[in-house]
Coordinates of C-alpha atoms (C1' of nucleotides) in Angstrom, one line a residue:
Chain A
M1 CA 42.6 4.9 -20.3
S2 CA 43.2 1.8 -18.3
R3 CA 41.3 3.1 -15.3
P4 CA 37.7 3.8 -16.3
V5 CA 36.1 3.1 -13.0
A6 CA 39.1 2.3 -10.8
K7 CA 38.5 3.9 -7.4
P8 CA 40.8 1.8 -5.3
V9 CA 40.1 3.6 -2.1
R10 CA 36.8 4.9 -0.8
R11 CA 36.3 6.9 2.3
A12 CA 35.3 4.9 5.4
D13 CA 31.9 6.6 5.8
A14 CA 31.1 6.1 2.2
R15 CA 31.6 2.3 2.4
Q16 CA 29.6 2.3 5.6
N17 CA 26.7 4.1 3.8
V18 CA 26.8 1.6 0.9
E19 CA 26.5 -1.1 3.6
K20 CA 23.5 0.6 5.2
I21 CA 21.8 1.1 1.9
L22 CA 22.3 -2.5 0.9
E23 CA 20.9 -3.8 4.2
A24 CA 18.0 -1.5 4.0
A25 CA 17.3 -2.6 0.4
I26 CA 17.3 -6.2 1.4
A27 CA 15.0 -5.5 4.3
C28 CA 12.6 -3.3 2.3
L29 CA 12.5 -5.3 -0.9
G30 CA 12.1 -8.5 1.2
R31 CA 9.0 -7.0 2.7
D32 CA 7.7 -5.4 -0.5
P33 CA 9.4 -6.0 -3.8
S34 CA 8.1 -2.7 -5.3
T35 CA 9.6 -0.5 -2.6
S36 CA 10.8 2.8 -4.2
A37 CA 14.4 4.0 -4.0
I38 CA 13.3 6.9 -1.9
Q39 CA 11.9 4.6 0.7
I40 CA 15.0 2.5 0.8
A41 CA 17.1 5.6 1.2
E42 CA 15.2 6.9 4.1
C43 CA 15.0 3.4 5.6
A44 CA 18.8 3.4 5.4
G45 CA 18.9 6.8 7.1
V46 CA 20.6 8.5 4.2
G47 CA 19.5 11.1 1.7
R48 CA 18.2 10.1 -1.6
M49 CA 21.1 11.7 -3.5
T50 CA 23.5 9.7 -1.5
L51 CA 21.9 6.6 -2.7
Y52 CA 22.1 7.7 -6.3
G53 CA 25.7 8.6 -5.6
H54 CA 26.5 5.0 -4.9
F55 CA 24.1 3.2 -7.3
P56 CA 23.5 4.7 -10.7
S57 CA 19.9 3.5 -10.8
R58 CA 17.4 1.6 -8.9
E59 CA 18.1 -1.4 -11.1
A60 CA 21.7 -1.4 -10.1
L61 CA 20.7 -1.3 -6.5
V62 CA 18.3 -4.2 -6.8
E63 CA 21.0 -6.2 -8.5
A64 CA 23.5 -5.4 -5.8
A65 CA 21.1 -6.3 -3.1
L66 CA 20.2 -9.6 -4.7
T67 CA 23.9 -10.5 -5.2
R68 CA 24.7 -9.8 -1.6
L69 CA 21.8 -11.8 -0.4
L70 CA 22.6 -14.8 -2.5
D71 CA 26.2 -14.6 -1.4
K72 CA 25.1 -14.5 2.2
G73 CA 22.9 -17.5 1.6
D74 CA 25.7 -19.3 -0.1
Q75 CA 27.9 -18.8 2.9
V76 CA 25.3 -20.1 5.3
L77 CA 24.7 -23.2 3.2
E78 CA 28.4 -23.7 3.0
G79 CA 28.3 -24.3 6.8
V80 CA 25.5 -26.8 6.7
D81 CA 26.3 -30.5 6.3
L82 CA 24.2 -31.8 3.4
T83 CA 26.1 -35.0 3.0
G84 CA 24.3 -37.2 5.5
D85 CA 20.8 -38.7 5.5
A86 CA 18.9 -36.8 2.8
P87 CA 15.7 -36.0 4.9
A88 CA 17.8 -34.9 7.8
A89 CA 19.9 -32.7 5.5
L90 CA 16.9 -31.2 4.0
C91 CA 15.6 -30.5 7.5
A92 CA 18.9 -28.8 8.5
L93 CA 18.8 -26.8 5.3
I94 CA 15.3 -25.5 6.0
E95 CA 16.1 -24.8 9.6
S96 CA 19.2 -22.8 8.9
S97 CA 18.1 -20.8 5.9
W98 CA 14.4 -20.7 5.3
L99 CA 14.2 -17.0 6.2
L100 CA 17.1 -16.3 3.9
I101 CA 15.5 -18.2 1.1
A102 CA 12.3 -16.4 1.6
Q103 CA 14.0 -13.0 1.5
S104 CA 15.8 -14.0 -1.6
S105 CA 12.6 -15.0 -3.2
A106 CA 11.1 -11.6 -2.5
V107 CA 14.1 -9.6 -3.7
L108 CA 14.3 -11.9 -6.7
E109 CA 10.8 -10.9 -7.5
A110 CA 11.8 -7.3 -7.4
A111 CA 14.7 -8.2 -9.6
Q112 CA 12.5 -9.9 -12.1
A113 CA 10.5 -6.8 -12.5
T114 CA 13.5 -4.6 -13.4
L115 CA 16.4 -6.8 -14.5
P116 CA 16.7 -8.8 -17.7
P117 CA 15.6 -12.4 -17.1
T118 CA 18.9 -13.9 -18.1
R119 CA 20.7 -11.9 -15.5
V120 CA 18.4 -13.1 -12.8
R121 CA 18.7 -16.7 -13.8
D122 CA 22.5 -16.4 -13.8
L123 CA 22.6 -14.9 -10.4
H124 CA 20.6 -17.4 -8.5
A125 CA 21.6 -20.5 -10.4
K126 CA 24.3 -21.5 -8.0
P127 CA 22.3 -21.5 -4.7
E128 CA 19.5 -23.2 -6.6
Q129 CA 21.9 -25.9 -7.5
R130 CA 22.6 -26.8 -3.9
V131 CA 19.0 -27.6 -3.3
N132 CA 18.7 -29.4 -6.6
N133 CA 21.6 -31.7 -5.8
L134 CA 20.3 -32.6 -2.4
I135 CA 16.9 -33.5 -3.9
A136 CA 18.5 -35.5 -6.7
R137 CA 20.6 -37.4 -4.2
G138 CA 17.6 -38.1 -2.0
Q139 CA 15.8 -39.5 -5.0
A140 CA 18.7 -41.6 -6.1
E141 CA 18.9 -43.1 -2.6
G142 CA 15.2 -43.8 -2.4
A143 CA 14.7 -41.4 0.5
F144 CA 12.6 -39.1 -1.7
R145 CA 9.8 -40.0 -4.0
D146 CA 10.7 -40.6 -7.6
D147 CA 7.3 -40.3 -9.3
L148 CA 7.5 -36.5 -9.5
P149 CA 10.2 -34.6 -11.3
R150 CA 13.0 -33.1 -9.3
T151 CA 12.3 -29.6 -10.5
W152 CA 8.7 -29.8 -9.2
L153 CA 9.9 -31.0 -5.8
A154 CA 12.3 -28.1 -5.7
S155 CA 9.6 -25.7 -6.7
V156 CA 7.3 -27.0 -3.9
L157 CA 9.9 -26.3 -1.4
H158 CA 10.1 -22.7 -2.6
Y159 CA 6.4 -22.3 -2.8
I160 CA 6.0 -23.3 0.8
I161 CA 8.9 -21.3 2.2
K162 CA 7.8 -18.2 0.4
G163 CA 4.2 -18.6 1.4
A164 CA 5.2 -19.2 5.0
A165 CA 7.4 -16.1 5.0
T166 CA 4.6 -14.0 3.6
D167 CA 2.3 -15.1 6.4
V168 CA 4.9 -14.6 9.0
A169 CA 5.5 -11.1 7.7
S170 CA 1.8 -10.3 7.9
G171 CA 1.5 -11.8 11.4
R172 CA -0.7 -14.7 10.4
L173 CA 2.0 -17.3 11.3
D174 CA 4.2 -17.6 14.3
P175 CA 7.8 -17.4 13.2
T176 CA 9.0 -19.7 15.9
V177 CA 6.9 -22.6 14.7
A178 CA 7.2 -21.9 11.0
P179 CA 10.4 -23.9 10.4
R180 CA 9.0 -27.0 12.0
F181 CA 5.8 -26.7 10.0
I182 CA 7.7 -26.3 6.8
S183 CA 10.1 -29.2 7.5
E184 CA 7.3 -31.6 8.5
T185 CA 5.2 -30.7 5.5
V186 CA 8.0 -30.8 2.9
L187 CA 9.3 -34.1 4.3
A188 CA 5.9 -35.6 4.0
A189 CA 5.4 -34.3 0.5
Y190 CA 8.8 -35.7 -0.5
A191 CA 8.2 -39.1 1.1
P192 CA 8.2 -42.1 -1.3
A193 CA 4.9 -43.6 -2.2
P194 CA 3.8 -45.8 0.7
S195 CA 2.2 -48.6 -1.4
E196 CA 5.4 -50.2 -2.6
E197 CA 7.9 -50.4 0.2
R198 CA 11.1 -49.6 -1.5
S199 CA 14.1 -50.4 0.6
T200 CA 14.5 -46.8 1.9
G201 CA 18.3 -46.9 2.2
R202 CA 19.1 -47.6 5.8
Chain B
M1 CA -32.6 13.5 -5.4
S2 CA -34.0 10.4 -3.9
R3 CA -32.4 8.3 -6.7
P4 CA -28.7 8.8 -6.7
V5 CA -27.7 5.6 -8.4
A6 CA -30.9 4.0 -9.4
K7 CA -30.5 3.1 -13.0
P8 CA -33.1 0.3 -13.4
V9 CA -32.5 -0.3 -17.1
R10 CA -29.2 -0.2 -18.9
R11 CA -28.7 -0.5 -22.5
A12 CA -27.7 -3.9 -23.8
D13 CA -24.3 -2.9 -25.2
A14 CA -23.5 -1.2 -21.9
R15 CA -24.1 -4.3 -19.9
Q16 CA -22.1 -6.2 -22.4
N17 CA -19.2 -3.8 -22.0
V18 CA -19.2 -4.2 -18.3
E19 CA -19.0 -7.9 -18.9
K20 CA -16.0 -7.6 -21.2
I21 CA -14.3 -5.2 -18.8
L22 CA -14.7 -7.6 -15.8
E23 CA -13.5 -10.6 -17.8
A24 CA -10.5 -8.6 -19.0
A25 CA -9.8 -7.4 -15.4
I26 CA -9.8 -11.0 -14.1
A27 CA -7.5 -12.1 -16.9
C28 CA -5.1 -9.2 -16.6
L29 CA -5.0 -9.0 -12.8
G30 CA -4.6 -12.8 -12.7
R31 CA -1.5 -12.4 -14.8
D32 CA -0.1 -9.3 -13.1
P33 CA -1.8 -7.9 -10.0
S34 CA -0.5 -4.4 -10.8
T35 CA -2.0 -4.1 -14.2
S36 CA -3.2 -0.5 -14.9
A37 CA -6.7 0.5 -15.7
I38 CA -5.6 1.5 -19.1
Q39 CA -4.3 -1.9 -20.0
I40 CA -7.4 -3.6 -18.7
A41 CA -9.5 -1.2 -20.9
E42 CA -7.6 -1.9 -24.0
C43 CA -7.5 -5.6 -23.2
A44 CA -11.3 -5.5 -23.0
G45 CA -11.4 -3.7 -26.3
V46 CA -13.1 -0.6 -25.0
G47 CA -11.9 2.9 -24.5
R48 CA -10.5 4.0 -21.2
M49 CA -13.3 6.4 -20.7
T50 CA -15.9 3.7 -21.1
L51 CA -14.2 1.9 -18.2
Y52 CA -14.4 4.9 -16.0
G53 CA -18.0 5.3 -17.1
H54 CA -18.8 2.0 -15.5
F55 CA -16.5 1.9 -12.6
P56 CA -15.8 5.1 -10.6
S57 CA -12.2 4.1 -9.8
R58 CA -9.7 1.4 -10.3
E59 CA -10.4 0.3 -6.8
A60 CA -14.0 -0.3 -7.6
L61 CA -13.0 -2.3 -10.6
V62 CA -10.7 -4.5 -8.6
E63 CA -13.3 -5.2 -6.1
A64 CA -15.9 -6.0 -8.7
A65 CA -13.5 -8.4 -10.4
L66 CA -12.7 -10.1 -7.2
T67 CA -16.3 -10.5 -6.2
R68 CA -17.2 -11.9 -9.6
L69 CA -14.3 -14.3 -9.5
L70 CA -15.1 -15.5 -6.0
D71 CA -18.7 -16.0 -6.9
K72 CA -17.7 -18.0 -9.9
G73 CA -15.5 -20.2 -7.8
D74 CA -18.3 -20.7 -5.3
Q75 CA -20.5 -21.9 -8.1
V76 CA -17.9 -24.4 -9.3
L77 CA -17.3 -25.7 -5.9
E78 CA -21.1 -26.0 -5.4
G79 CA -21.0 -28.6 -8.2
V80 CA -18.2 -30.6 -6.7
D81 CA -19.1 -33.4 -4.4
L82 CA -17.0 -32.9 -1.2
T83 CA -18.9 -35.3 1.0
G84 CA -17.2 -38.6 0.2
D85 CA -13.7 -39.8 1.0
A86 CA -11.7 -36.8 2.1
P87 CA -8.6 -37.3 0.0
A88 CA -10.7 -38.1 -3.1
A89 CA -12.8 -35.0 -2.4
L90 CA -9.7 -32.8 -2.0
C91 CA -8.4 -34.3 -5.3
A92 CA -11.6 -33.4 -7.0
L93 CA -11.5 -29.9 -5.6
I94 CA -8.0 -29.3 -6.9
E95 CA -8.8 -30.8 -10.3
S96 CA -11.9 -28.7 -10.8
S97 CA -10.7 -25.4 -9.5
W98 CA -7.0 -25.0 -9.0
L99 CA -6.8 -22.5 -11.9
L100 CA -9.7 -20.6 -10.4
I101 CA -8.1 -20.5 -7.0
A102 CA -4.8 -19.4 -8.5
Q103 CA -6.5 -16.6 -10.3
S104 CA -8.4 -15.6 -7.2
S105 CA -5.1 -15.4 -5.3
A106 CA -3.6 -13.1 -7.9
V107 CA -6.6 -10.8 -8.0
L108 CA -6.7 -11.0 -4.3
E109 CA -3.2 -9.7 -4.2
A110 CA -4.2 -6.8 -6.4
A111 CA -7.1 -6.2 -4.0
Q112 CA -4.9 -6.2 -1.0
A113 CA -2.8 -3.4 -2.5
T114 CA -5.8 -1.1 -3.0
L115 CA -8.7 -2.2 -0.8
P116 CA -8.9 -2.0 2.9
P117 CA -7.8 -5.3 4.5
T118 CA -11.1 -5.9 6.3
R119 CA -13.0 -5.7 3.0
V120 CA -10.7 -8.3 1.4
R121 CA -11.1 -10.7 4.3
D122 CA -14.9 -10.4 4.2
L123 CA -15.0 -11.1 0.5
H124 CA -13.0 -14.3 0.4
A125 CA -14.1 -15.7 3.8
K126 CA -16.8 -17.9 2.3
P127 CA -14.9 -19.8 -0.3
E128 CA -12.1 -20.2 2.2
Q129 CA -14.5 -21.9 4.5
R130 CA -15.3 -24.7 2.0
V131 CA -11.7 -25.8 2.0
N132 CA -11.4 -25.4 5.7
N133 CA -14.3 -27.6 6.3
L134 CA -13.0 -30.3 4.1
I135 CA -9.7 -30.3 5.8
A136 CA -11.3 -30.4 9.2
R137 CA -13.5 -33.3 8.2
G138 CA -10.5 -35.1 6.8
Q139 CA -8.6 -34.6 10.1
A140 CA -11.6 -35.8 12.1
E141 CA -11.9 -38.9 10.1
G142 CA -8.2 -39.6 10.3
A143 CA -7.6 -39.3 6.6
F144 CA -5.4 -36.2 7.1
R145 CA -2.7 -35.7 9.6
D146 CA -3.6 -34.1 12.9
D147 CA -0.2 -33.0 14.1
L148 CA -0.3 -29.7 12.1
P149 CA -3.0 -27.1 12.5
R150 CA -5.8 -27.0 10.0
T151 CA -5.0 -23.4 9.1
W152 CA -1.5 -24.4 8.1
L153 CA -2.7 -27.2 5.9
A154 CA -5.0 -24.9 4.2
S155 CA -2.2 -22.4 3.7
V156 CA 0.0 -25.1 2.2
L157 CA -2.6 -25.9 -0.4
H158 CA -2.8 -22.2 -1.4
Y159 CA 1.0 -21.8 -1.5
I160 CA 1.4 -24.7 -3.9
I161 CA -1.5 -23.8 -6.1
K162 CA -0.4 -20.2 -6.4
G163 CA 3.2 -21.2 -7.0
A164 CA 2.2 -23.7 -9.7
A165 CA 0.0 -21.1 -11.3
T166 CA 2.8 -18.6 -11.4
D167 CA 5.1 -21.2 -13.0
V168 CA 2.5 -22.2 -15.5
A169 CA 2.0 -18.6 -16.5
S170 CA 5.7 -18.1 -17.0
G171 CA 6.0 -21.3 -19.0
R172 CA 8.1 -23.2 -16.5
L173 CA 5.4 -25.7 -15.8
D174 CA 3.2 -27.7 -18.2
P175 CA -0.4 -26.8 -17.4
T176 CA -1.6 -30.3 -18.3
V177 CA 0.4 -32.0 -15.7
A178 CA 0.1 -29.3 -13.0
P179 CA -3.1 -30.5 -11.4
R180 CA -1.7 -34.0 -11.0
F181 CA 1.5 -32.7 -9.5
I182 CA -0.5 -30.6 -7.1
S183 CA -2.8 -33.3 -6.0
E184 CA -0.1 -35.9 -5.4
T185 CA 2.0 -33.4 -3.5
V186 CA -0.7 -32.1 -1.3
L187 CA -2.1 -35.5 -0.6
A188 CA 1.3 -36.7 0.5
A189 CA 1.8 -33.6 2.6
Y190 CA -1.6 -34.2 4.2
A191 CA -1.1 -37.8 4.9
P192 CA -1.1 -39.0 8.5
A193 CA 2.1 -39.9 10.2
P194 CA 3.5 -42.9 8.2
S195 CA 4.2 -45.1 11.3
E196 CA 0.6 -46.5 11.2
E197 CA -0.2 -47.7 7.7
R198 CA -3.7 -46.6 7.0
S199 CA -5.3 -47.9 3.9
T200 CA -5.1 -44.8 1.8
G201 CA -8.0 -45.4 -0.5
R202 CA -6.7 -47.1 -3.6
Chain C
dG1 C1' 44.7 22.3 9.0
dA2 C1' 43.8 22.1 4.0
dG3 C1' 42.1 19.8 0.3
dA4 C1' 39.5 16.3 -1.4
dA5 C1' 35.8 13.3 -0.8
dC6 C1' 31.3 12.8 0.5
dT7 C1' 26.6 14.1 1.9
dC8 C1' 22.3 15.9 0.9
dG9 C1' 19.0 19.6 -0.1
dT10 C1' 16.7 21.9 -3.9
dA11 C1' 15.3 22.2 -8.4
dC12 C1' 14.0 20.4 -12.8
dA13 C1' 12.8 17.3 -16.7
dT14 C1' 10.5 13.1 -17.8
dG15 C1' 7.1 9.6 -17.8
dG16 C1' 3.4 6.9 -16.1
dC17 C1' -1.2 6.2 -13.8
dT18 C1' -5.4 8.1 -11.9
dA19 C1' -9.3 10.8 -12.4
dT20 C1' -12.4 14.6 -14.2
dA21 C1' -14.5 17.5 -17.7
dC22 C1' -16.2 18.4 -22.2
dG23 C1' -18.1 17.3 -26.5
dA24 C1' -18.7 14.9 -30.8
dA25 C1' -19.9 10.7 -33.0
dT26 C1' -22.4 6.5 -32.7
dT27 C1' -25.9 3.4 -31.6
dA28 C1' -29.6 1.1 -29.2
dG29 C1' -34.5 1.1 -28.4
dA30 C1' -39.2 2.9 -28.6
Chain D
dT1 C1' -37.2 7.7 -37.5
dC2 C1' -36.0 10.2 -33.5
dT3 C1' -34.3 10.7 -29.0
dA4 C1' -31.6 9.5 -25.3
dA5 C1' -28.1 6.6 -23.8
dT6 C1' -23.6 5.3 -24.6
dT7 C1' -19.0 5.4 -26.4
dC8 C1' -14.7 7.4 -26.7
dG9 C1' -11.1 10.9 -28.1
dT10 C1' -8.8 14.9 -26.3
dA11 C1' -7.4 17.9 -22.8
dT12 C1' -6.3 18.8 -18.2
dA13 C1' -4.7 18.3 -13.5
dG14 C1' -2.5 16.0 -9.7
dC15 C1' 0.5 12.7 -7.7
dC16 C1' 4.5 9.8 -7.5
dA17 C1' 8.8 7.7 -9.0
dT18 C1' 13.1 8.0 -11.7
dG19 C1' 17.2 10.3 -12.9
dT20 C1' 20.2 14.6 -13.6
dA21 C1' 22.3 18.9 -12.4
dC22 C1' 24.0 22.2 -9.3
dG23 C1' 25.8 23.8 -5.1
dA24 C1' 26.6 24.5 -0.3
dG25 C1' 27.8 22.3 3.8
dT26 C1' 30.2 18.6 6.4
dT27 C1' 33.6 15.3 7.4
dC28 C1' 37.2 12.1 6.5
dT29 C1' 42.2 11.6 5.4
dC30 C1' 46.6 12.9 4.7

DNA sequence: GAGAACTCGTACATGGCTATACGAATTAGA
DNA sequence: TCTAATTCGTATAGCCATGTACGAGTTCTC
């Protein structure tokens, strides 16, 4: 009875199919959070039953896709140096992962429609923390404005990234200029109030 | 047969029901763009069949709701003085109609899922223009930054308003402080490059 | 090469939303 | 008051998505 789910070895093609399905799910849900399991399956190039063979329900699939996406994002952010000058670090963060963040937002939206809210919060708490810390540090150093709460500043970043991603997806915005627009806008929005010239760090 | 739709007089209660349905549609779709016609009907306090008696399809209902909402927004903006100092005008615009704009965005999202894209564009072209003109004027006067395209600046405004509205709806953001946050953030984002210290109003 | 794992089609039950048709009860308006 | 407009329940049909069951064919893995 000590092995309820233990399938230690899976056939190679099976694992490969799981991979294809997850990638397709991320792509599809990133485009439209309400994509059906059928569409994801055919987008992955597998039969619908294969999908249900690997994921017991659409809910499980969405959760798996979100988890993978957040892990991927976490890895990317791991490789970005966020310790230096706060504005520069924010810029680097945006440059390196705005698309990933945008995708995550969309998949997260899909998750919110099907998963219990607590589960969702748990899943994306960690990556969220990275951004939060950076903003907090910037505020403490006087590089970012202090007259608006950190949570709001973080939200603004997400709003803009998500909006830009939507417009890029629908062809209204050129993806090559998007990161620059985002960075310049967010940095300006985060800038300390100009009236009183605080000693802005260095 | 020369009068296919001509119903010159409608009974008072009928018109009143149409009113209730439209208001309910705006409220429901503003909260969740995928609200079903059934939910809208019971939210309006009328039977489902009454709804179909007044609107031939859900699509027609969505279009009617969007049209009414945009008209309402247009009226509100009509009463706002946008001719003075550009930042102040933008601030007044946000203060007076951020909630309306947010609702419009949500209903517009519902419309995009059911209406032909051209129709949607046509409908909200006019209110959009008001914001665009204000931004253009601000740029021309040097009150707003010029290094980012006007369309992008307008988009940013929408991103933030829509995001804030979502967070207010889900209880993550206090509705009483939201307009202030939005205004201060957008004004900072729109500010001209900081190197030259313009006298930014007060 | 043989057995097991895996794929995937078909079929089916379920549930939700849209939309139509019919008809009875209600109600406004003259 | 009387008539016609209006409401609104029920029934019906179609479409689509989810999820389960069965079974035959294919392909890995030993």
